[in-house]
Amino acid sequence: MIEDIINIISNTLISMVPLTLASVGEVITEKSGIVNIGLEGIFILSAFTSTIVTFHTGDPYLGLISGIVIGL
């Protein structure tokens, strides 16, 4: 029982990291006067592209680079 609770909490914290990074990026962007409401979509599209490129080429570094390029 206690292991299940610990697993749920640890999985929640692990899943929270990308959204926290997006939130911090949005706060910094809004302080500069630009509103970007598509950060979560950019994260999803970058992750999808990285996964597809890595799967088809077998090169994780190429997948990482493609995700970065799509995110820009």
PDB file of N, CA and C in Angstrom:
ATOM      1  N   MET A   1       0.819  -1.191   0.000  1.00  0.00           N
ATOM      2  CA  MET A   1       0.000   0.000   0.000  1.00  0.00           C
ATOM      3  C   MET A   1       0.865   1.258   0.000  1.00  0.00           C
ATOM      4  N   ILE A   2       1.843   1.303   0.893  1.00  0.00           N
ATOM      5  CA  ILE A   2       2.692   2.492   0.963  1.00  0.00           C
ATOM      6  C   ILE A   2       3.563   2.623  -0.284  1.00  0.00           C
ATOM      7  N   GLU A   3       3.948   1.473  -0.887  1.00  0.00           N
ATOM      8  CA  GLU A   3       4.746   1.541  -2.114  1.00  0.00           C
ATOM      9  C   GLU A   3       3.944   2.148  -3.260  1.00  0.00           C
ATOM     10  N   ASP A   4       2.638   1.858  -3.298  1.00  0.00           N
ATOM     11  CA  ASP A   4       1.779   2.431  -4.331  1.00  0.00           C
ATOM     12  C   ASP A   4       1.684   3.945  -4.191  1.00  0.00           C
ATOM     13  N   ILE A   5       1.555   4.408  -2.970  1.00  0.00           N
ATOM     14  CA  ILE A   5       1.481   5.851  -2.728  1.00  0.00           C
ATOM     15  C   ILE A   5       2.791   6.522  -3.114  1.00  0.00           C
ATOM     16  N   ILE A   6       3.904   5.915  -2.763  1.00  0.00           N
ATOM     17  CA  ILE A   6       5.212   6.469  -3.123  1.00  0.00           C
ATOM     18  C   ILE A   6       5.380   6.480  -4.635  1.00  0.00           C
ATOM     19  N   ASN A   7       4.932   5.421  -5.323  1.00  0.00           N
ATOM     20  CA  ASN A   7       5.003   5.378  -6.785  1.00  0.00           C
ATOM     21  C   ASN A   7       4.168   6.476  -7.425  1.00  0.00           C
ATOM     22  N   ILE A   8       2.971   6.698  -6.918  1.00  0.00           N
ATOM     23  CA  ILE A   8       2.106   7.741  -7.464  1.00  0.00           C
ATOM     24  C   ILE A   8       2.743   9.111  -7.285  1.00  0.00           C
ATOM     25  N   ILE A   9       3.283   9.378  -6.115  1.00  0.00           N
ATOM     26  CA  ILE A   9       3.908  10.678  -5.851  1.00  0.00           C
ATOM     27  C   ILE A   9       5.147  10.871  -6.717  1.00  0.00           C
ATOM     28  N   SER A  10       5.981   9.842  -6.839  1.00  0.00           N
ATOM     29  CA  SER A  10       7.199   9.989  -7.644  1.00  0.00           C
ATOM     30  C   SER A  10       6.864  10.153  -9.122  1.00  0.00           C
ATOM     31  N   ASN A  11       5.867   9.431  -9.631  1.00  0.00           N
ATOM     32  CA  ASN A  11       5.468   9.599 -11.030  1.00  0.00           C
ATOM     33  C   ASN A  11       4.872  10.976 -11.283  1.00  0.00           C
ATOM     34  N   THR A  12       4.155  11.499 -10.307  1.00  0.00           N
ATOM     35  CA  THR A  12       3.609  12.846 -10.436  1.00  0.00           C
ATOM     36  C   THR A  12       4.722  13.878 -10.509  1.00  0.00           C
ATOM     37  N   LEU A  13       5.717  13.750  -9.661  1.00  0.00           N
ATOM     38  CA  LEU A  13       6.833  14.698  -9.672  1.00  0.00           C
ATOM     39  C   LEU A  13       7.629  14.607 -10.964  1.00  0.00           C
ATOM     40  N   ILE A  14       7.823  13.400 -11.478  1.00  0.00           N
ATOM     41  CA  ILE A  14       8.556  13.234 -12.733  1.00  0.00           C
ATOM     42  C   ILE A  14       7.773  13.846 -13.893  1.00  0.00           C
ATOM     43  N   SER A  15       6.468  13.660 -13.912  1.00  0.00           N
ATOM     44  CA  SER A  15       5.638  14.199 -14.988  1.00  0.00           C
ATOM     45  C   SER A  15       5.494  15.712 -14.898  1.00  0.00           C
ATOM     46  N   MET A  16       5.732  16.267 -13.735  1.00  0.00           N
ATOM     47  CA  MET A  16       5.551  17.692 -13.510  1.00  0.00           C
ATOM     48  C   MET A  16       6.705  18.534 -14.069  1.00  0.00           C
ATOM     49  N   VAL A  17       7.862  17.938 -14.273  1.00  0.00           N
ATOM     50  CA  VAL A  17       9.051  18.699 -14.665  1.00  0.00           C
ATOM     51  C   VAL A  17       8.873  19.436 -15.995  1.00  0.00           C
ATOM     52  N   PRO A  18       8.417  18.796 -17.095  1.00  0.00           N
ATOM     53  CA  PRO A  18       8.277  19.553 -18.349  1.00  0.00           C
ATOM     54  C   PRO A  18       7.283  20.700 -18.253  1.00  0.00           C
ATOM     55  N   LEU A  19       6.183  20.500 -17.545  1.00  0.00           N
ATOM     56  CA  LEU A  19       5.214  21.583 -17.409  1.00  0.00           C
ATOM     57  C   LEU A  19       5.759  22.725 -16.559  1.00  0.00           C
ATOM     58  N   THR A  20       6.581  22.402 -15.577  1.00  0.00           N
ATOM     59  CA  THR A  20       7.212  23.447 -14.768  1.00  0.00           C
ATOM     60  C   THR A  20       8.182  24.264 -15.615  1.00  0.00           C
ATOM     61  N   LEU A  21       8.954  23.586 -16.454  1.00  0.00           N
ATOM     62  CA  LEU A  21       9.865  24.307 -17.349  1.00  0.00           C
ATOM     63  C   LEU A  21       9.099  25.205 -18.313  1.00  0.00           C
ATOM     64  N   ALA A  22       7.982  24.722 -18.843  1.00  0.00           N
ATOM     65  CA  ALA A  22       7.160  25.541 -19.733  1.00  0.00           C
ATOM     66  C   ALA A  22       6.593  26.744 -18.989  1.00  0.00           C
ATOM     67  N   SER A  23       6.201  26.553 -17.754  1.00  0.00           N
ATOM     68  CA  SER A  23       5.651  27.658 -16.959  1.00  0.00           C
ATOM     69  C   SER A  23       6.696  28.729 -16.691  1.00  0.00           C
ATOM     70  N   VAL A  24       7.891  28.303 -16.347  1.00  0.00           N
ATOM     71  CA  VAL A  24       8.972  29.269 -16.102  1.00  0.00           C
ATOM     72  C   VAL A  24       9.302  30.026 -17.386  1.00  0.00           C
ATOM     73  N   GLY A  25       9.339  29.314 -18.509  1.00  0.00           N
ATOM     74  CA  GLY A  25       9.587  29.973 -19.794  1.00  0.00           C
ATOM     75  C   GLY A  25       8.505  30.969 -20.145  1.00  0.00           C
ATOM     76  N   GLU A  26       7.264  30.627 -19.860  1.00  0.00           N
ATOM     77  CA  GLU A  26       6.155  31.541 -20.140  1.00  0.00           C
ATOM     78  C   GLU A  26       6.217  32.782 -19.259  1.00  0.00           C
ATOM     79  N   VAL A  27       6.586  32.625 -18.002  1.00  0.00           N
ATOM     80  CA  VAL A  27       6.703  33.777 -17.102  1.00  0.00           C
ATOM     81  C   VAL A  27       7.791  34.724 -17.599  1.00  0.00           C
ATOM     82  N   ILE A  28       8.917  34.167 -18.008  1.00  0.00           N
ATOM     83  CA  ILE A  28      10.008  35.003 -18.523  1.00  0.00           C
ATOM     84  C   ILE A  28       9.579  35.704 -19.805  1.00  0.00           C
ATOM     85  N   THR A  29       8.875  34.985 -20.684  1.00  0.00           N
ATOM     86  CA  THR A  29       8.413  35.578 -21.938  1.00  0.00           C
ATOM     87  C   THR A  29       7.396  36.684 -21.684  1.00  0.00           C
ATOM     88  N   GLU A  30       6.479  36.468 -20.763  1.00  0.00           N
ATOM     89  CA  GLU A  30       5.473  37.489 -20.477  1.00  0.00           C
ATOM     90  C   GLU A  30       6.078  38.724 -19.826  1.00  0.00           C
ATOM     91  N   LYS A  31       7.146  38.550 -19.058  1.00  0.00           N
ATOM     92  CA  LYS A  31       7.809  39.723 -18.462  1.00  0.00           C
ATOM     93  C   LYS A  31       8.417  40.612 -19.542  1.00  0.00           C
ATOM     94  N   SER A  32       8.778  40.015 -20.695  1.00  0.00           N
ATOM     95  CA  SER A  32       9.334  40.809 -21.784  1.00  0.00           C
ATOM     96  C   SER A  32       8.242  41.466 -22.620  1.00  0.00           C
ATOM     97  N   GLY A  33       6.978  41.124 -22.361  1.00  0.00           N
ATOM     98  CA  GLY A  33       5.876  41.768 -23.058  1.00  0.00           C
ATOM     99  C   GLY A  33       5.282  40.941 -24.183  1.00  0.00           C
ATOM    100  N   ILE A  34       5.718  39.715 -24.356  1.00  0.00           N
ATOM    101  CA  ILE A  34       5.207  38.845 -25.414  1.00  0.00           C
ATOM    102  C   ILE A  34       4.415  37.716 -24.766  1.00  0.00           C
ATOM    103  N   VAL A  35       3.220  37.452 -25.289  1.00  0.00           N
ATOM    104  CA  VAL A  35       2.396  36.372 -24.751  1.00  0.00           C
ATOM    105  C   VAL A  35       2.456  35.195 -25.720  1.00  0.00           C
ATOM    106  N   ASN A  36       2.897  34.048 -25.227  1.00  0.00           N
ATOM    107  CA  ASN A  36       2.983  32.831 -26.032  1.00  0.00           C
ATOM    108  C   ASN A  36       2.168  31.750 -25.331  1.00  0.00           C
ATOM    109  N   ILE A  37       0.956  31.488 -25.845  1.00  0.00           N
ATOM    110  CA  ILE A  37       0.093  30.507 -25.194  1.00  0.00           C
ATOM    111  C   ILE A  37       0.259  29.111 -25.779  1.00  0.00           C
ATOM    112  N   GLY A  38       1.173  28.935 -26.719  1.00  0.00           N
ATOM    113  CA  GLY A  38       1.331  27.643 -27.369  1.00  0.00           C
ATOM    114  C   GLY A  38       2.496  26.825 -26.874  1.00  0.00           C
ATOM    115  N   LEU A  39       2.997  27.105 -25.677  1.00  0.00           N
ATOM    116  CA  LEU A  39       4.187  26.396 -25.189  1.00  0.00           C
ATOM    117  C   LEU A  39       3.958  24.904 -25.018  1.00  0.00           C
ATOM    118  N   GLU A  40       2.806  24.521 -24.522  1.00  0.00           N
ATOM    119  CA  GLU A  40       2.537  23.096 -24.319  1.00  0.00           C
ATOM    120  C   GLU A  40       2.452  22.370 -25.661  1.00  0.00           C
ATOM    121  N   GLY A  41       1.873  23.014 -26.651  1.00  0.00           N
ATOM    122  CA  GLY A  41       1.809  22.432 -27.991  1.00  0.00           C
ATOM    123  C   GLY A  41       3.179  22.299 -28.620  1.00  0.00           C
ATOM    124  N   ILE A  42       4.041  23.282 -28.374  1.00  0.00           N
ATOM    125  CA  ILE A  42       5.410  23.216 -28.881  1.00  0.00           C
ATOM    126  C   ILE A  42       6.148  22.052 -28.235  1.00  0.00           C
ATOM    127  N   PHE A  43       5.958  21.853 -26.938  1.00  0.00           N
ATOM    128  CA  PHE A  43       6.576  20.712 -26.250  1.00  0.00           C
ATOM    129  C   PHE A  43       6.111  19.395 -26.852  1.00  0.00           C
ATOM    130  N   ILE A  44       4.808  19.265 -27.087  1.00  0.00           N
ATOM    131  CA  ILE A  44       4.259  18.015 -27.616  1.00  0.00           C
ATOM    132  C   ILE A  44       4.764  17.764 -29.029  1.00  0.00           C
ATOM    133  N   LEU A  45       4.766  18.789 -29.880  1.00  0.00           N
ATOM    134  CA  LEU A  45       5.233  18.628 -31.256  1.00  0.00           C
ATOM    135  C   LEU A  45       6.716  18.294 -31.301  1.00  0.00           C
ATOM    136  N   SER A  46       7.515  18.919 -30.453  1.00  0.00           N
ATOM    137  CA  SER A  46       8.949  18.623 -30.402  1.00  0.00           C
ATOM    138  C   SER A  46       9.205  17.196 -29.939  1.00  0.00           C
ATOM    139  N   ALA A  47       8.478  16.757 -28.924  1.00  0.00           N
ATOM    140  CA  ALA A  47       8.654  15.389 -28.427  1.00  0.00           C
ATOM    141  C   ALA A  47       8.233  14.371 -29.477  1.00  0.00           C
ATOM    142  N   PHE A  48       7.137  14.634 -30.173  1.00  0.00           N
ATOM    143  CA  PHE A  48       6.667  13.725 -31.216  1.00  0.00           C
ATOM    144  C   PHE A  48       7.678  13.639 -32.354  1.00  0.00           C
ATOM    145  N   THR A  49       8.190  14.788 -32.791  1.00  0.00           N
ATOM    146  CA  THR A  49       9.167  14.802 -33.875  1.00  0.00           C
ATOM    147  C   THR A  49      10.444  14.091 -33.464  1.00  0.00           C
ATOM    148  N   SER A  50      10.918  14.335 -32.261  1.00  0.00           N
ATOM    149  CA  SER A  50      12.128  13.662 -31.779  1.00  0.00           C
ATOM    150  C   SER A  50      11.948  12.155 -31.751  1.00  0.00           C
ATOM    151  N   THR A  51      10.796  11.711 -31.299  1.00  0.00           N
ATOM    152  CA  THR A  51      10.530  10.271 -31.231  1.00  0.00           C
ATOM    153  C   THR A  51      10.496   9.647 -32.617  1.00  0.00           C
ATOM    154  N   ILE A  52       9.816  10.283 -33.550  1.00  0.00           N
ATOM    155  CA  ILE A  52       9.704   9.742 -34.907  1.00  0.00           C
ATOM    156  C   ILE A  52      11.062   9.711 -35.596  1.00  0.00           C
ATOM    157  N   VAL A  53      11.832  10.794 -35.491  1.00  0.00           N
ATOM    158  CA  VAL A  53      13.148  10.838 -36.141  1.00  0.00           C
ATOM    159  C   VAL A  53      14.087   9.815 -35.522  1.00  0.00           C
ATOM    160  N   THR A  54      14.083   9.687 -34.210  1.00  0.00           N
ATOM    161  CA  THR A  54      14.935   8.694 -33.552  1.00  0.00           C
ATOM    162  C   THR A  54      14.529   7.280 -33.946  1.00  0.00           C
ATOM    163  N   PHE A  55      13.239   7.025 -34.049  1.00  0.00           N
ATOM    164  CA  PHE A  55      12.756   5.696 -34.420  1.00  0.00           C
ATOM    165  C   PHE A  55      13.175   5.330 -35.840  1.00  0.00           C
ATOM    166  N   HIS A  56      13.058   6.286 -36.773  1.00  0.00           N
ATOM    167  CA  HIS A  56      13.351   5.980 -38.173  1.00  0.00           C
ATOM    168  C   HIS A  56      14.839   5.975 -38.498  1.00  0.00           C
ATOM    169  N   THR A  57      15.625   6.789 -37.806  1.00  0.00           N
ATOM    170  CA  THR A  57      17.057   6.841 -38.106  1.00  0.00           C
ATOM    171  C   THR A  57      17.887   5.996 -37.160  1.00  0.00           C
ATOM    172  N   GLY A  58      17.404   5.761 -35.959  1.00  0.00           N
ATOM    173  CA  GLY A  58      18.165   5.012 -34.965  1.00  0.00           C
ATOM    174  C   GLY A  58      19.228   5.845 -34.266  1.00  0.00           C
ATOM    175  N   ASP A  59      19.261   7.137 -34.538  1.00  0.00           N
ATOM    176  CA  ASP A  59      20.268   8.024 -33.949  1.00  0.00           C
ATOM    177  C   ASP A  59      19.588   8.972 -32.954  1.00  0.00           C
ATOM    178  N   PRO A  60      19.816   8.794 -31.652  1.00  0.00           N
ATOM    179  CA  PRO A  60      19.142   9.665 -30.679  1.00  0.00           C
ATOM    180  C   PRO A  60      19.608  11.117 -30.746  1.00  0.00           C
ATOM    181  N   TYR A  61      20.840  11.345 -31.167  1.00  0.00           N
ATOM    182  CA  TYR A  61      21.321  12.725 -31.263  1.00  0.00           C
ATOM    183  C   TYR A  61      20.628  13.471 -32.397  1.00  0.00           C
ATOM    184  N   LEU A  62      20.378  12.785 -33.494  1.00  0.00           N
ATOM    185  CA  LEU A  62      19.631  13.403 -34.586  1.00  0.00           C
ATOM    186  C   LEU A  62      18.194  13.696 -34.152  1.00  0.00           C
ATOM    187  N   GLY A  63      17.616  12.801 -33.357  1.00  0.00           N
ATOM    188  CA  GLY A  63      16.283  13.043 -32.811  1.00  0.00           C
ATOM    189  C   GLY A  63      16.260  14.250 -31.890  1.00  0.00           C
ATOM    190  N   LEU A  64      17.298  14.392 -31.064  1.00  0.00           N
ATOM    191  CA  LEU A  64      17.394  15.544 -30.166  1.00  0.00           C
ATOM    192  C   LEU A  64      17.504  16.843 -30.956  1.00  0.00           C
ATOM    193  N   ILE A  65      18.340  16.838 -31.977  1.00  0.00           N
ATOM    194  CA  ILE A  65      18.516  18.038 -32.803  1.00  0.00           C
ATOM    195  C   ILE A  65      17.218  18.393 -33.521  1.00  0.00           C
ATOM    196  N   SER A  66      16.508  17.382 -34.031  1.00  0.00           N
ATOM    197  CA  SER A  66      15.247  17.664 -34.724  1.00  0.00           C
ATOM    198  C   SER A  66      14.204  18.233 -33.760  1.00  0.00           C
ATOM    199  N   GLY A  67      14.169  17.739 -32.536  1.00  0.00           N
ATOM    200  CA  GLY A  67      13.242  18.284 -31.550  1.00  0.00           C
ATOM    201  C   GLY A  67      13.553  19.730 -31.205  1.00  0.00           C
ATOM    202  N   ILE A  68      14.837  20.040 -31.108  1.00  0.00           N
ATOM    203  CA  ILE A  68      15.241  21.423 -30.822  1.00  0.00           C
ATOM    204  C   ILE A  68      14.862  22.340 -31.971  1.00  0.00           C
ATOM    205  N   VAL A  69      15.105  21.883 -33.206  1.00  0.00           N
ATOM    206  CA  VAL A  69      14.793  22.708 -34.381  1.00  0.00           C
ATOM    207  C   VAL A  69      13.289  22.948 -34.489  1.00  0.00           C
ATOM    208  N   ILE A  70      12.493  21.918 -34.256  1.00  0.00           N
ATOM    209  CA  ILE A  70      11.037  22.076 -34.324  1.00  0.00           C
ATOM    210  C   ILE A  70      10.549  23.017 -33.221  1.00  0.00           C
ATOM    211  N   GLY A  71      11.174  22.967 -32.057  1.00  0.00           N
ATOM    212  CA  GLY A  71      10.768  23.823 -30.947  1.00  0.00           C
ATOM    213  C   GLY A  71      11.090  25.289 -31.151  1.00  0.00           C
ATOM    214  N   LEU A  72      12.033  25.576 -32.012  1.00  0.00           N
ATOM    215  CA  LEU A  72      12.374  26.974 -32.256  1.00  0.00           C
ATOM    216  C   LEU A  72      11.362  27.588 -33.176  1.00  0.00           C
TER     217      LEU A  72
END
